Amino acid sequence: MMHSTLSQLPGWLTLLCFAFVSSILLALISFHRKAKPSHTSHVKLEDDKEPRCYPAVETLHGFDWQETEPVKIRPFKPKYNLTMSIQDGSVNDFILMDRNYLNRVQLRKEIMTNNPEHVLAAETVAKSAVDEFYTWLLRVYLPTRYPRMFQLKSIKGRVLYLHNLPTNEHLPLTPPENPLDSLRILGGLVDEDFLFLLPSDDGDGYTLKAFVTCFPNGFDTLKKLNLKLRDIHKPVPHYKEKLEKSMDRYFDKIKVGKFMKRANWAIQPNDHLFKVAGNHLYEGDDLPEEKFDMNKMRLRVERQYLHRLPQSRALLFSFKTLLYTLPEIKSEGLAEDLVGAIDGLRQGNAPGFHLYKRAAVWGEFVKAYLRE
């Protein structure tokens, strides 16, 4: 019918109609191309077979965070082998709450205020990933998993904000325009640190594009921004020959809905959580002479989680830092296990970790104390 109508119009008007319709079609095609996130073209996923949303979250009915002890993780082994050591995790255990919650989030806010250049950063390309995670965490995960701590508040049926009951804060459900502001809210909301990894522009591996890391373990995260995964791990002894290829392959294959976890450990001379330096030594470094107070020393454990965001397809690496006293380890009957793990840093497939973890400095002191 449109063809017959156009045939009755003067030639010049017909051409004008076609030009108008063509311009609209070209504009729509151009918009579609621009709207498509540039980084998704390198993601090696079967999108038609993958879910586009997070798995369902179970509610912890009657959970009392004030009466919940921090989780105890003892990842040390008699021989240290550099492997991924990855296990299946669960969306339900992705974020943990315990009696230290208020003290930890207050400390995190102070660190973000005093050291923003070291703990917060975001490239523009990461905004969609940051917004996606922010929206899910505030709108879905926290109020569903921990309803006695976080509640959605509404007026006349319109959900307006998330009420953090322990801190009595009211947080916007819509991510701020600046992703740094979103990361700052995330950093003061939970006791986990987050790193957003996007497919590299050249299609080879993943690159760090945004982070909030209030509790870095001896490194300055800002220096890792815009580095590929393999370059971030360059200082790690034997990483290139032992883990680089397998890690890149593994990251490519992570499916939406899968939550993977691992843990690592170190010993440090104090209870400081914000450590941008001082937790590692490298080949050629002089061994410092230090005195240690065993009551102040801590076993530092990172509980790490990794999953893929459903919409942006970015990878989110998160970690919760836990500190344990050495007397606590002795009281659990694990003194000899930790002694064996310290010696085992020399015996695995990556003996450089004995130096890297500074065991060459504190090892004999800690072993003597544990054997008292």
C-alpha positions as a Python dict, from the first residue, in 0.01 Angstrom:
ca = {
    (1, 'M'): (0, 0, 0),
    (2, 'M'): (289, 232, 77),
    (3, 'H'): (431, 163, -271),
    (4, 'S'): (104, 257, -444),
    (5, 'T'): (77, 575, -239),
    (6, 'L'): (430, 681, -324),
    (7, 'S'): (370, 614, -695),
    (8, 'Q'): (104, 887, -694),
    (9, 'L'): (345, 1152, -559),
    (10, 'P'): (563, 1376, -775),
    (11, 'G'): (906, 1228, -843),
    (12, 'W'): (1093, 1481, -633),
    (13, 'L'): (862, 1419, -335),
    (14, 'T'): (903, 1042, -365),
    (15, 'L'): (1279, 1080, -352),
    (16, 'L'): (1244, 1305, -49),
    (17, 'C'): (1033, 1042, 131),
    (18, 'F'): (1288, 768, 58),
    (19, 'A'): (1573, 993, 174),
    (20, 'F'): (1388, 1068, 499),
    (21, 'V'): (1320, 700, 573),
    (22, 'S'): (1677, 604, 482),
    (23, 'S'): (1820, 869, 715),
    (24, 'I'): (1612, 731, 1004),
    (25, 'L'): (1731, 376, 937),
    (26, 'L'): (2095, 486, 917),
    (27, 'A'): (2059, 680, 1243),
    (28, 'L'): (1915, 374, 1418),
    (29, 'I'): (2196, 153, 1292),
    (30, 'S'): (2456, 407, 1401),
    (31, 'F'): (2296, 438, 1747),
    (32, 'H'): (2294, 61, 1788),
    (33, 'R'): (2663, 39, 1705),
    (34, 'K'): (2756, 321, 1943),
    (35, 'A'): (2539, 186, 2223),
    (36, 'K'): (2710, -151, 2217),
    (37, 'P'): (2986, -159, 2482),
    (38, 'S'): (3320, -160, 2306),
    (39, 'H'): (3478, -412, 2540),
    (40, 'T'): (3225, -691, 2485),
    (41, 'S'): (3356, -775, 2140),
    (42, 'H'): (3650, -961, 2293),
    (43, 'V'): (3455, -1167, 2549),
    (44, 'K'): (3473, -1530, 2446),
    (45, 'L'): (3131, -1644, 2565),
    (46, 'E'): (2835, -1822, 2415),
    (47, 'D'): (2596, -1542, 2498),
    (48, 'D'): (2289, -1723, 2366),
    (49, 'K'): (2346, -2004, 2618),
    (50, 'E'): (2440, -1792, 2918),
    (51, 'P'): (2206, -1636, 3175),
    (52, 'R'): (2176, -1258, 3182),
    (53, 'C'): (2106, -1232, 3553),
    (54, 'Y'): (2250, -1340, 3886),
    (55, 'P'): (2140, -1665, 4053),
    (56, 'A'): (1876, -1642, 4326),
    (57, 'V'): (1994, -1540, 4673),
    (58, 'E'): (1871, -1719, 4986),
    (59, 'T'): (1765, -1521, 5292),
    (60, 'L'): (1939, -1569, 5627),
    (61, 'H'): (1636, -1555, 5856),
    (62, 'G'): (1717, -1457, 6213),
    (63, 'F'): (2082, -1380, 6136),
    (64, 'D'): (2242, -1167, 6410),
    (65, 'W'): (2561, -1007, 6284),
    (66, 'Q'): (2655, -883, 6632),
    (67, 'E'): (2673, -1240, 6761),
    (68, 'T'): (2852, -1385, 6458),
    (69, 'E'): (3224, -1458, 6487),
    (70, 'P'): (3449, -1389, 6186),
    (71, 'V'): (3498, -1695, 5970),
    (72, 'K'): (3811, -1899, 6047),
    (73, 'I'): (4018, -1987, 5740),
    (74, 'R'): (4344, -2178, 5773),
    (75, 'P'): (4484, -2214, 5421),
    (76, 'F'): (4846, -2290, 5514),
    (77, 'K'): (4984, -2625, 5396),
    (78, 'P'): (5307, -2820, 5465),
    (79, 'K'): (5438, -2748, 5115),
    (80, 'Y'): (5369, -2428, 4922),
    (81, 'N'): (5285, -2494, 4559),
    (82, 'L'): (5196, -2204, 4335),
    (83, 'T'): (4859, -2309, 4192),
    (84, 'M'): (4523, -2142, 4145),
    (85, 'S'): (4379, -2358, 4428),
    (86, 'I'): (4028, -2257, 4321),
    (87, 'Q'): (3714, -2411, 4468),
    (88, 'D'): (3346, -2371, 4390),
    (89, 'G'): (3186, -2091, 4587),
    (90, 'S'): (2826, -1980, 4632),
    (91, 'V'): (2639, -1659, 4566),
    (92, 'N'): (2496, -1693, 4917),
    (93, 'D'): (2840, -1678, 5078),
    (94, 'F'): (2973, -1408, 4848),
    (95, 'I'): (2949, -1135, 5116),
    (96, 'L'): (3006, -1229, 5480),
    (97, 'M'): (2890, -1034, 5784),
    (98, 'D'): (3020, -1066, 6139),
    (99, 'R'): (3052, -878, 6467),
    (100, 'N'): (3339, -667, 6332),
    (101, 'Y'): (3117, -507, 6069),
    (102, 'L'): (3077, -160, 6221),
    (103, 'N'): (3444, -121, 6313),
    (104, 'R'): (3556, -239, 5973),
    (105, 'V'): (3331, -13, 5763),
    (106, 'Q'): (3425, 285, 5981),
    (107, 'L'): (3792, 210, 5923),
    (108, 'R'): (3732, 171, 5551),
    (109, 'K'): (3567, 513, 5532),
    (110, 'E'): (3861, 671, 5714),
    (111, 'I'): (4107, 507, 5476),
    (112, 'M'): (3911, 627, 5171),
    (113, 'T'): (3908, 981, 5312),
    (114, 'N'): (4277, 988, 5398),
    (115, 'N'): (4418, 783, 5108),
    (116, 'P'): (4177, 815, 4813),
    (117, 'E'): (4455, 806, 4553),
    (118, 'H'): (4565, 459, 4670),
    (119, 'V'): (4230, 288, 4725),
    (120, 'L'): (3986, 428, 4465),
    (121, 'A'): (4008, 451, 4086),
    (122, 'A'): (3786, 399, 3782),
    (123, 'E'): (3827, 440, 3409),
    (124, 'T'): (3522, 559, 3214),
    (125, 'V'): (3495, 225, 3032),
    (126, 'A'): (3427, 52, 3365),
    (127, 'K'): (3119, 256, 3454),
    (128, 'S'): (2866, 7, 3317),
    (129, 'A'): (3026, -276, 3515),
    (130, 'V'): (3045, -71, 3835),
    (131, 'D'): (2683, 42, 3793),
    (132, 'E'): (2565, -313, 3729),
    (133, 'F'): (2727, -452, 4041),
    (134, 'Y'): (2624, -154, 4255),
    (135, 'T'): (2260, -195, 4151),
    (136, 'W'): (2250, -569, 4221),
    (137, 'L'): (2429, -545, 4556),
    (138, 'L'): (2207, -269, 4694),
    (139, 'R'): (1874, -363, 4537),
    (140, 'V'): (1895, -742, 4557),
    (141, 'Y'): (2181, -909, 4739),
    (142, 'L'): (2208, -725, 5071),
    (143, 'P'): (1836, -675, 5148),
    (144, 'T'): (1763, -1035, 5043),
    (145, 'R'): (2052, -1207, 5219),
    (146, 'Y'): (2065, -991, 5534),
    (147, 'P'): (1716, -839, 5588),
    (148, 'R'): (1789, -760, 5953),
    (149, 'M'): (2078, -538, 5844),
    (150, 'F'): (1963, -388, 5513),
    (151, 'Q'): (1611, -291, 5409),
    (152, 'L'): (1463, -130, 5100),
    (153, 'K'): (1254, 173, 5190),
    (154, 'S'): (970, 306, 4979),
    (155, 'I'): (709, 581, 4976),
    (156, 'K'): (373, 520, 4806),
    (157, 'G'): (506, 202, 4650),
    (158, 'R'): (817, 362, 4504),
    (159, 'V'): (1143, 213, 4631),
    (160, 'L'): (1373, 503, 4714),
    (161, 'Y'): (1682, 387, 4901),
    (162, 'L'): (1860, 116, 5095),
    (163, 'H'): (1854, 161, 5471),
    (164, 'N'): (2171, 33, 5637),
    (165, 'L'): (2039, -36, 5987),
    (166, 'P'): (2375, -86, 6167),
    (167, 'T'): (2505, 253, 6044),
    (168, 'N'): (2163, 419, 6000),
    (169, 'E'): (2264, 536, 5652),
    (170, 'H'): (2027, 581, 5360),
    (171, 'L'): (2197, 494, 5035),
    (172, 'P'): (2074, 572, 4682),
    (173, 'L'): (1966, 272, 4477),
    (174, 'T'): (2057, 443, 4152),
    (175, 'P'): (2435, 450, 4098),
    (176, 'P'): (2588, 799, 4108),
    (177, 'E'): (2696, 954, 3780),
    (178, 'N'): (3062, 930, 3875),
    (179, 'P'): (3175, 566, 3922),
    (180, 'L'): (3422, 680, 4186),
    (181, 'D'): (3128, 783, 4402),
    (182, 'S'): (2971, 441, 4349),
    (183, 'L'): (3295, 271, 4452),
    (184, 'R'): (3319, 493, 4759),
    (185, 'I'): (2970, 385, 4867),
    (186, 'L'): (3056, 19, 4805),
    (187, 'G'): (3379, 55, 4999),
    (188, 'G'): (3195, 182, 5306),
    (189, 'L'): (2901, -55, 5277),
    (190, 'V'): (3063, -398, 5306),
    (191, 'D'): (3392, -538, 5434),
    (192, 'E'): (3508, -662, 5095),
    (193, 'D'): (3738, -501, 4840),
    (194, 'F'): (3647, -509, 4470),
    (195, 'L'): (3851, -506, 4149),
    (196, 'F'): (3681, -482, 3809),
    (197, 'L'): (3858, -660, 3524),
    (198, 'L'): (3751, -597, 3164),
    (199, 'P'): (3865, -776, 2849),
    (200, 'S'): (4178, -605, 2717),
    (201, 'D'): (4138, -378, 2415),
    (202, 'D'): (4356, -608, 2205),
    (203, 'G'): (4147, -912, 2297),
    (204, 'D'): (4435, -1070, 2487),
    (205, 'G'): (4356, -1126, 2852),
    (206, 'Y'): (4194, -899, 3112),
    (207, 'T'): (4282, -551, 3235),
    (208, 'L'): (4212, -382, 3569),
    (209, 'K'): (3984, -83, 3503),
    (210, 'A'): (3832, 4, 3842),
    (211, 'F'): (3881, -79, 4207),
    (212, 'V'): (3810, -3, 4569),
    (213, 'T'): (4076, -169, 4783),
    (214, 'C'): (4087, -34, 5136),
    (215, 'F'): (4297, -324, 5264),
    (216, 'P'): (4576, -384, 5009),
    (217, 'N'): (4824, -651, 5110),
    (218, 'G'): (5156, -479, 5052),
    (219, 'F'): (5093, -318, 4713),
    (220, 'D'): (4960, 9, 4573),
    (221, 'T'): (4657, -81, 4363),
    (222, 'L'): (4676, 245, 4170),
    (223, 'K'): (4998, 122, 4012),
    (224, 'K'): (4805, -182, 3882),
    (225, 'L'): (4533, 22, 3707),
    (226, 'N'): (4523, -41, 3330),
    (227, 'L'): (4759, -337, 3360),
    (228, 'K'): (4676, -680, 3229),
    (229, 'L'): (4638, -968, 3472),
    (230, 'R'): (4982, -1106, 3377),
    (231, 'D'): (5149, -768, 3430),
    (232, 'I'): (4979, -718, 3766),
    (233, 'H'): (5137, -1045, 3880),
    (234, 'K'): (5488, -978, 3745),
    (235, 'P'): (5637, -931, 4095),
    (236, 'V'): (5498, -1272, 4205),
    (237, 'P'): (5779, -1531, 4191),
    (238, 'H'): (5735, -1801, 3921),
    (239, 'Y'): (5395, -1665, 3817),
    (240, 'K'): (5486, -1642, 3450),
    (241, 'E'): (5602, -2000, 3409),
    (242, 'K'): (5363, -2161, 3659),
    (243, 'L'): (5033, -1977, 3629),
    (244, 'E'): (5015, -1715, 3355),
    (245, 'K'): (4870, -1923, 3071),
    (246, 'S'): (4637, -2130, 3288),
    (247, 'M'): (4504, -1817, 3462),
    (248, 'D'): (4431, -1642, 3132),
    (249, 'R'): (4251, -1949, 2999),
    (250, 'Y'): (4057, -1993, 3321),
    (251, 'F'): (3941, -1631, 3331),
    (252, 'D'): (3814, -1660, 2974),
    (253, 'K'): (3603, -1965, 3062),
    (254, 'I'): (3430, -1834, 3376),
    (255, 'K'): (3056, -1857, 3321),
    (256, 'V'): (2786, -1630, 3453),
    (257, 'G'): (2638, -1771, 3772),
    (258, 'K'): (2958, -1942, 3882),
    (259, 'F'): (3128, -1811, 4195),
    (260, 'M'): (3483, -1931, 4252),
    (261, 'K'): (3683, -1891, 4572),
    (262, 'R'): (4035, -1932, 4702),
    (263, 'A'): (4242, -1811, 4998),
    (264, 'N'): (4601, -1711, 5066),
    (265, 'W'): (4797, -1632, 5379),
    (266, 'A'): (5084, -1423, 5510),
    (267, 'I'): (5224, -1313, 5844),
    (268, 'Q'): (5276, -949, 5931),
    (269, 'P'): (5422, -777, 6239),
    (270, 'N'): (5110, -577, 6333),
    (271, 'D'): (4734, -552, 6287),
    (272, 'H'): (4741, -287, 6012),
    (273, 'L'): (4493, -364, 5735),
    (274, 'F'): (4592, -81, 5500),
    (275, 'K'): (4932, -191, 5371),
    (276, 'V'): (5047, -35, 5042),
    (277, 'A'): (5403, -157, 5105),
    (278, 'G'): (5615, -359, 5344),
    (279, 'N'): (5459, -706, 5322),
    (280, 'H'): (5692, -842, 5053),
    (281, 'L'): (6059, -879, 4969),
    (282, 'Y'): (6215, -936, 4629),
    (283, 'E'): (6530, -1093, 4492),
    (284, 'G'): (6822, -862, 4561),
    (285, 'D'): (6659, -683, 4856),
    (286, 'D'): (6859, -654, 5177),
    (287, 'L'): (6710, -841, 5472),
    (288, 'P'): (6604, -586, 5735),
    (289, 'E'): (6680, -649, 6100),
    (290, 'E'): (6355, -634, 6294),
    (291, 'K'): (6230, -712, 6642),
    (292, 'F'): (5889, -870, 6676),
    (293, 'D'): (5621, -871, 6944),
    (294, 'M'): (5444, -1204, 6904),
    (295, 'N'): (5129, -1066, 7064),
    (296, 'K'): (5108, -800, 6792),
    (297, 'M'): (5189, -1022, 6496),
    (298, 'R'): (4902, -1143, 6282),
    (299, 'L'): (4824, -1423, 6044),
    (300, 'R'): (4667, -1240, 5750),
    (301, 'V'): (4427, -1435, 5530),
    (302, 'E'): (4248, -1315, 5218),
    (303, 'R'): (3921, -1485, 5133),
    (304, 'Q'): (3897, -1425, 4759),
    (305, 'Y'): (3597, -1458, 4528),
    (306, 'L'): (3574, -1433, 4150),
    (307, 'H'): (3265, -1415, 3927),
    (308, 'R'): (3142, -1270, 3599),
    (309, 'L'): (2886, -989, 3589),
    (310, 'P'): (2583, -1104, 3387),
    (311, 'Q'): (2520, -793, 3178),
    (312, 'S'): (2856, -623, 3123),
    (313, 'R'): (3042, -958, 3126),
    (314, 'A'): (3320, -798, 3328),
    (315, 'L'): (3499, -1008, 3588),
    (316, 'L'): (3477, -904, 3952),
    (317, 'F'): (3755, -1006, 4186),
    (318, 'S'): (3672, -948, 4552),
    (319, 'F'): (3847, -1023, 4877),
    (320, 'K'): (3776, -1006, 5247),
    (321, 'T'): (4079, -968, 5474),
    (322, 'L'): (4090, -1151, 5805),
    (323, 'L'): (4348, -1114, 6083),
    (324, 'Y'): (4421, -1378, 6349),
    (325, 'T'): (4659, -1360, 6644),
    (326, 'L'): (4935, -1616, 6687),
    (327, 'P'): (4807, -1710, 7036),
    (328, 'E'): (4477, -1790, 6864),
    (329, 'I'): (4654, -2030, 6628),
    (330, 'K'): (4831, -2197, 6921),
    (331, 'S'): (4507, -2233, 7115),
    (332, 'E'): (4356, -2421, 6821),
    (333, 'G'): (4638, -2674, 6829),
    (334, 'L'): (4769, -2558, 6490),
    (335, 'A'): (5112, -2433, 6597),
    (336, 'E'): (5304, -2718, 6430),
    (337, 'D'): (5088, -2692, 6119),
    (338, 'L'): (5190, -2328, 6078),
    (339, 'V'): (5554, -2411, 6152),
    (340, 'G'): (5541, -2671, 5877),
    (341, 'A'): (5382, -2423, 5639),
    (342, 'I'): (5657, -2168, 5705),
    (343, 'D'): (5923, -2429, 5627),
    (344, 'G'): (5714, -2541, 5331),
    (345, 'L'): (5758, -2204, 5164),
    (346, 'R'): (6104, -2328, 5063),
    (347, 'Q'): (5995, -2674, 4951),
    (348, 'G'): (5718, -2632, 4694),
    (349, 'N'): (5728, -2546, 4326),
    (350, 'A'): (5789, -2177, 4401),
    (351, 'P'): (6068, -2152, 4663),
    (352, 'G'): (6095, -1779, 4600),
    (353, 'F'): (5787, -1733, 4815),
    (354, 'H'): (5993, -1775, 5132),
    (355, 'L'): (6154, -1441, 5047),
    (356, 'Y'): (5846, -1290, 4883),
    (357, 'K'): (5635, -1340, 5199),
    (358, 'R'): (5924, -1204, 5414),
    (359, 'A'): (5955, -1536, 5595),
    (360, 'A'): (6331, -1486, 5567),
    (361, 'V'): (6283, -1199, 5816),
    (362, 'W'): (6018, -1321, 6060),
    (363, 'G'): (6018, -1698, 6003),
    (364, 'E'): (6256, -1817, 6276),
    (365, 'F'): (6105, -1583, 6537),
    (366, 'V'): (5752, -1703, 6466),
    (367, 'K'): (5852, -2070, 6461),
    (368, 'A'): (6028, -2037, 6797),
    (369, 'Y'): (5721, -1874, 6951),
    (370, 'L'): (5485, -2136, 6810),
    (371, 'R'): (5701, -2413, 6959),
    (372, 'E'): (5721, -2263, 7308),
}
